[in-house]
C-alpha positions as a Python dict, from the first residue, in 0.01 Angstrom:
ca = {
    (1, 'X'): (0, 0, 0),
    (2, 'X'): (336, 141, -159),
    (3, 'X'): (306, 288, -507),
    (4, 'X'): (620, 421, -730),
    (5, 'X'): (522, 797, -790),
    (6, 'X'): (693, 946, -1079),
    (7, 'X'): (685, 1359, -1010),
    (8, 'X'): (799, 1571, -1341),
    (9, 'X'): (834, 1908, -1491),
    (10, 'X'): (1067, 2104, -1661),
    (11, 'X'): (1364, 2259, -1504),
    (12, 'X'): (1350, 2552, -1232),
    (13, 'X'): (986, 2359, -1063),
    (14, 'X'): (1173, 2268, -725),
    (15, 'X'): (1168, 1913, -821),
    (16, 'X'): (1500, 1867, -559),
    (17, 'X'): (1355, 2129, -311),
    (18, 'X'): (1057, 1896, -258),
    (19, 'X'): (1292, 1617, -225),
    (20, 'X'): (1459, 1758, 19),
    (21, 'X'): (1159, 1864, 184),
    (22, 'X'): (952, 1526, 140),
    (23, 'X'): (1373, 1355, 338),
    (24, 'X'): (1299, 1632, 602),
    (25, 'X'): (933, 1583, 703),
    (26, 'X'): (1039, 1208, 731),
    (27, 'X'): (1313, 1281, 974),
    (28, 'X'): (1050, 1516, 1205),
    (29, 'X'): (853, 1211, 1222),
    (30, 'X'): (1149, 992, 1349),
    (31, 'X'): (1097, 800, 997),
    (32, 'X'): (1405, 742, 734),
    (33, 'X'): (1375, 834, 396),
    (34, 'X'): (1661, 667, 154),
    (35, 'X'): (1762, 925, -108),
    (36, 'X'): (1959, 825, -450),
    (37, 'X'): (2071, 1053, -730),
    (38, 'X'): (2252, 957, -1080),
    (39, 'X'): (2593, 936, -1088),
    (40, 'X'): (2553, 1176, -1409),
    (41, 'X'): (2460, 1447, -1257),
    (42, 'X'): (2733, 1628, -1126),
    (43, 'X'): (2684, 1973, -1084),
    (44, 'X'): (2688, 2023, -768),
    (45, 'X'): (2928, 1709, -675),
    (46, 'X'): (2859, 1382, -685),
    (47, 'X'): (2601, 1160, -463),
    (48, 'X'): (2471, 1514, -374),
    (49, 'X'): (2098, 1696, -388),
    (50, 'X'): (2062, 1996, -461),
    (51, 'X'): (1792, 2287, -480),
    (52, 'X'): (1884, 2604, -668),
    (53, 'X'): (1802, 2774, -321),
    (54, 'X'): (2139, 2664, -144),
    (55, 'X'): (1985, 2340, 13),
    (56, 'X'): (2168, 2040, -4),
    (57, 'X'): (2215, 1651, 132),
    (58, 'X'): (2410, 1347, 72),
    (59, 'X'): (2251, 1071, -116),
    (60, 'X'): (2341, 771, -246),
    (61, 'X'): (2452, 763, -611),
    (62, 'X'): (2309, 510, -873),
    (63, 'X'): (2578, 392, -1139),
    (64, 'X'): (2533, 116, -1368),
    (65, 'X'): (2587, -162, -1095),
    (66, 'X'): (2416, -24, -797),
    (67, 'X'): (2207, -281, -663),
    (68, 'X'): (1963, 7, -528),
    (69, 'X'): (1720, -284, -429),
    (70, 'X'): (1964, -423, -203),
    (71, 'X'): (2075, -129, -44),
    (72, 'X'): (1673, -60, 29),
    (73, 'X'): (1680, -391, 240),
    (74, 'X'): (1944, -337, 428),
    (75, 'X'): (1871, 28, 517),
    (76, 'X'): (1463, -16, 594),
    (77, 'X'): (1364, 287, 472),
    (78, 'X'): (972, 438, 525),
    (79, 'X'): (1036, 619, 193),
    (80, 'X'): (1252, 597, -79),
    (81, 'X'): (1349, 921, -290),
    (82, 'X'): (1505, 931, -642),
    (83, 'X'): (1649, 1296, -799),
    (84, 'X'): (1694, 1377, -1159),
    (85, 'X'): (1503, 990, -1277),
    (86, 'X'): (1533, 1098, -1660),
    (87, 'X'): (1884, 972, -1614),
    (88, 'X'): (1786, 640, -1494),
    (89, 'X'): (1794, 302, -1703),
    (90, 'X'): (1498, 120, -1798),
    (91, 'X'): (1643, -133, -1590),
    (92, 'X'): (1651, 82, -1279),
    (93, 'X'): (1329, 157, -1297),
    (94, 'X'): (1190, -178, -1289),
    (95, 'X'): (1436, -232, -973),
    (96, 'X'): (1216, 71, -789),
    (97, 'X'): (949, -110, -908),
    (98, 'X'): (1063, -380, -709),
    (99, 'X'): (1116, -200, -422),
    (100, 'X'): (786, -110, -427),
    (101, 'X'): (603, -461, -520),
    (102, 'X'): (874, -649, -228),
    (103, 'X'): (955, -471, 30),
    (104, 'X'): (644, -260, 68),
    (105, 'X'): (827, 81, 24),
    (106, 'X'): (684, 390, -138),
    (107, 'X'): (936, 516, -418),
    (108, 'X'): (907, 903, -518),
    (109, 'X'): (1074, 992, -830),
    (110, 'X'): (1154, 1347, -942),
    (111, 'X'): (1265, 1436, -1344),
    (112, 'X'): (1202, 1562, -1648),
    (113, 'X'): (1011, 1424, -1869),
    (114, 'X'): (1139, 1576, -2203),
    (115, 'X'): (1503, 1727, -2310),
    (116, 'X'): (1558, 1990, -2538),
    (117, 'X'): (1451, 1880, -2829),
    (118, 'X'): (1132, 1724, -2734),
    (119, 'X'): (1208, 1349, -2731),
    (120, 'X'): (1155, 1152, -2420),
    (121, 'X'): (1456, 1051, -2175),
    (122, 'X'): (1494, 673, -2170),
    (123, 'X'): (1441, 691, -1767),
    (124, 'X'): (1122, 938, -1799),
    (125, 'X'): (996, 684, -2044),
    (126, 'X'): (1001, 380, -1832),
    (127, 'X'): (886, 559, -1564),
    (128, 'X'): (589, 706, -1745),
    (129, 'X'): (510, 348, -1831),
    (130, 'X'): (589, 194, -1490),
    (131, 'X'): (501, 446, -1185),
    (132, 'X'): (184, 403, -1053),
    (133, 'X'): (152, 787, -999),
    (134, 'X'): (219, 1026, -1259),
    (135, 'X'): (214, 1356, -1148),
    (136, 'X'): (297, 1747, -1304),
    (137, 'X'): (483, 1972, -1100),
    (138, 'X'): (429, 2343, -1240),
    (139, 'X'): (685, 2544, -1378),
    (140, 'X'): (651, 2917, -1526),
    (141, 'X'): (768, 3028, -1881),
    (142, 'X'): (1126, 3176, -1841),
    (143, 'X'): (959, 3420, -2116),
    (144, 'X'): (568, 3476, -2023),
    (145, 'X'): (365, 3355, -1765),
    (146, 'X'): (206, 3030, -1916),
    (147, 'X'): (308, 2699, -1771),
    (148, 'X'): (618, 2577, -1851),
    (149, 'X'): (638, 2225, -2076),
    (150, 'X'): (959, 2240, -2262),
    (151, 'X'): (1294, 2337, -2218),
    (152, 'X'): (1505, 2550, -2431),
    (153, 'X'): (1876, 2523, -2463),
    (154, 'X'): (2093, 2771, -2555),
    (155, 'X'): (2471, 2805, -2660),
    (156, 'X'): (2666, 3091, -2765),
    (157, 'X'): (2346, 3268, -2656),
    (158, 'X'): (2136, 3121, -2943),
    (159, 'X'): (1859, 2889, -2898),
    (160, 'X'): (1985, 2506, -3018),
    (161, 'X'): (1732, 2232, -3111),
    (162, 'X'): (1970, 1996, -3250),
    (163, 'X'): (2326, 1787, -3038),
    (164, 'X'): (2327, 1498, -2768),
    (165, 'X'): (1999, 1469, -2547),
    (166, 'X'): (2261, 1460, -2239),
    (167, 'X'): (2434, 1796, -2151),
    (168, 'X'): (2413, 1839, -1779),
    (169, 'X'): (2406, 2256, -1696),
    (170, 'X'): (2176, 2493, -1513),
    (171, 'X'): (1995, 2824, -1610),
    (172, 'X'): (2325, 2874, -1843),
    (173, 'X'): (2258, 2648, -2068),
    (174, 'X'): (1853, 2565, -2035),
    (175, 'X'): (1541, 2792, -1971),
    (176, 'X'): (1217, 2670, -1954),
    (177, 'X'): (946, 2769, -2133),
    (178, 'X'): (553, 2722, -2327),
    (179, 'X'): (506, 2556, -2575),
    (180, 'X'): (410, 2939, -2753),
    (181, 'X'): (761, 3074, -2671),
    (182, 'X'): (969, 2747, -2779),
    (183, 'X'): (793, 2774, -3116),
    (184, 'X'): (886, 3146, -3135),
    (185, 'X'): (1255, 3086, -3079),
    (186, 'X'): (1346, 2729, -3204),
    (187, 'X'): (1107, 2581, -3528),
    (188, 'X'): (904, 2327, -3376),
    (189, 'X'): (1016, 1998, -3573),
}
């Protein structure tokens, strides 16, 4: 029985790395995994994943009016894979749900569950509420070596608790880190 599996942690956990891992043990196996990533998230291009160790595939980019549960029944995927899921709508979940419930597909999301300032993204939310699965992937403090639960964003090399929950960036704008070592650097609020 298909279940929607919602896999988070902070940044710098290999969240797209096991992605693209999970898309690749498919193919071995003559099996076809459908992959999707936010239009959002740019970084690396658009409709692309990619793994801070150079890795990288296509995948099919969710904007506001992607009918993602159509494009499941045409393709007849064994799996389907969703990247950086905090940036997804309520309403997109609930479509993966569908996927799921309908067509029989399991659904793996990977995200973070919290930004910056320690408030939930709207997609992490739903999916916390809808998946089936909810599952930690590990991360290490960028300053100790507890586990990883927040992140910590930084501009003009100060540590920032307060601005829009969305800035898309990498290591040069985010670190991860405890929950000890956020407190240290940013007042906890």
């Amino acid at each position: 029985m298909a279940q929607l599996y919602f896999r988070y942690s902070t940044m710098n956990a290999g969240k797209s790395t096991e992605i693209l891992k999970i898309a690749h043990n498919y193919e071995e196996q003559n099996k076809h995994a459908l992959l999707f990533t936010p239009a959002l998230d740019d970084r690396f291009g658009r409709g692309k994943i990619t793994s801070r160790m150079g890795f990288q595939r296509d995948a099919a980019i969710i904007g506001k009016d992607t009918d993602m549960l159509r494009l499941a029944e045409e393709a007849k995927p064994d799996c389907v894979l969703v990247d950086e899921g905090q940036f997804l709508s309520r309403g997109q979940v609930v479509v993966l749900t569908r996927i799921v419930d309908r067509l029989n597909i399991p659904v793996i999301v990977y995200g973070l569950k919290n930004d910056y300032r320690n408030h939930l993204f709207p997609g992490s939310e739903a999916l916390l509420l809808f998946a089936d699965k909810v599952e930690e992937v590990k991360a290490v403090c960028w300053y100790c070596t507890k586990k990883a639960t927040m992140l910590l964003k930084y501009k003009d090399g100060q540590p920032v608790g307060e601005g829009p929950q969305i800035e898309i960036g990498g290591n040069d704008k985010y670190v991860s880190v405890c929950r000890k070592c956020y407190g240290q650097r940013l007042e906890i609020k």
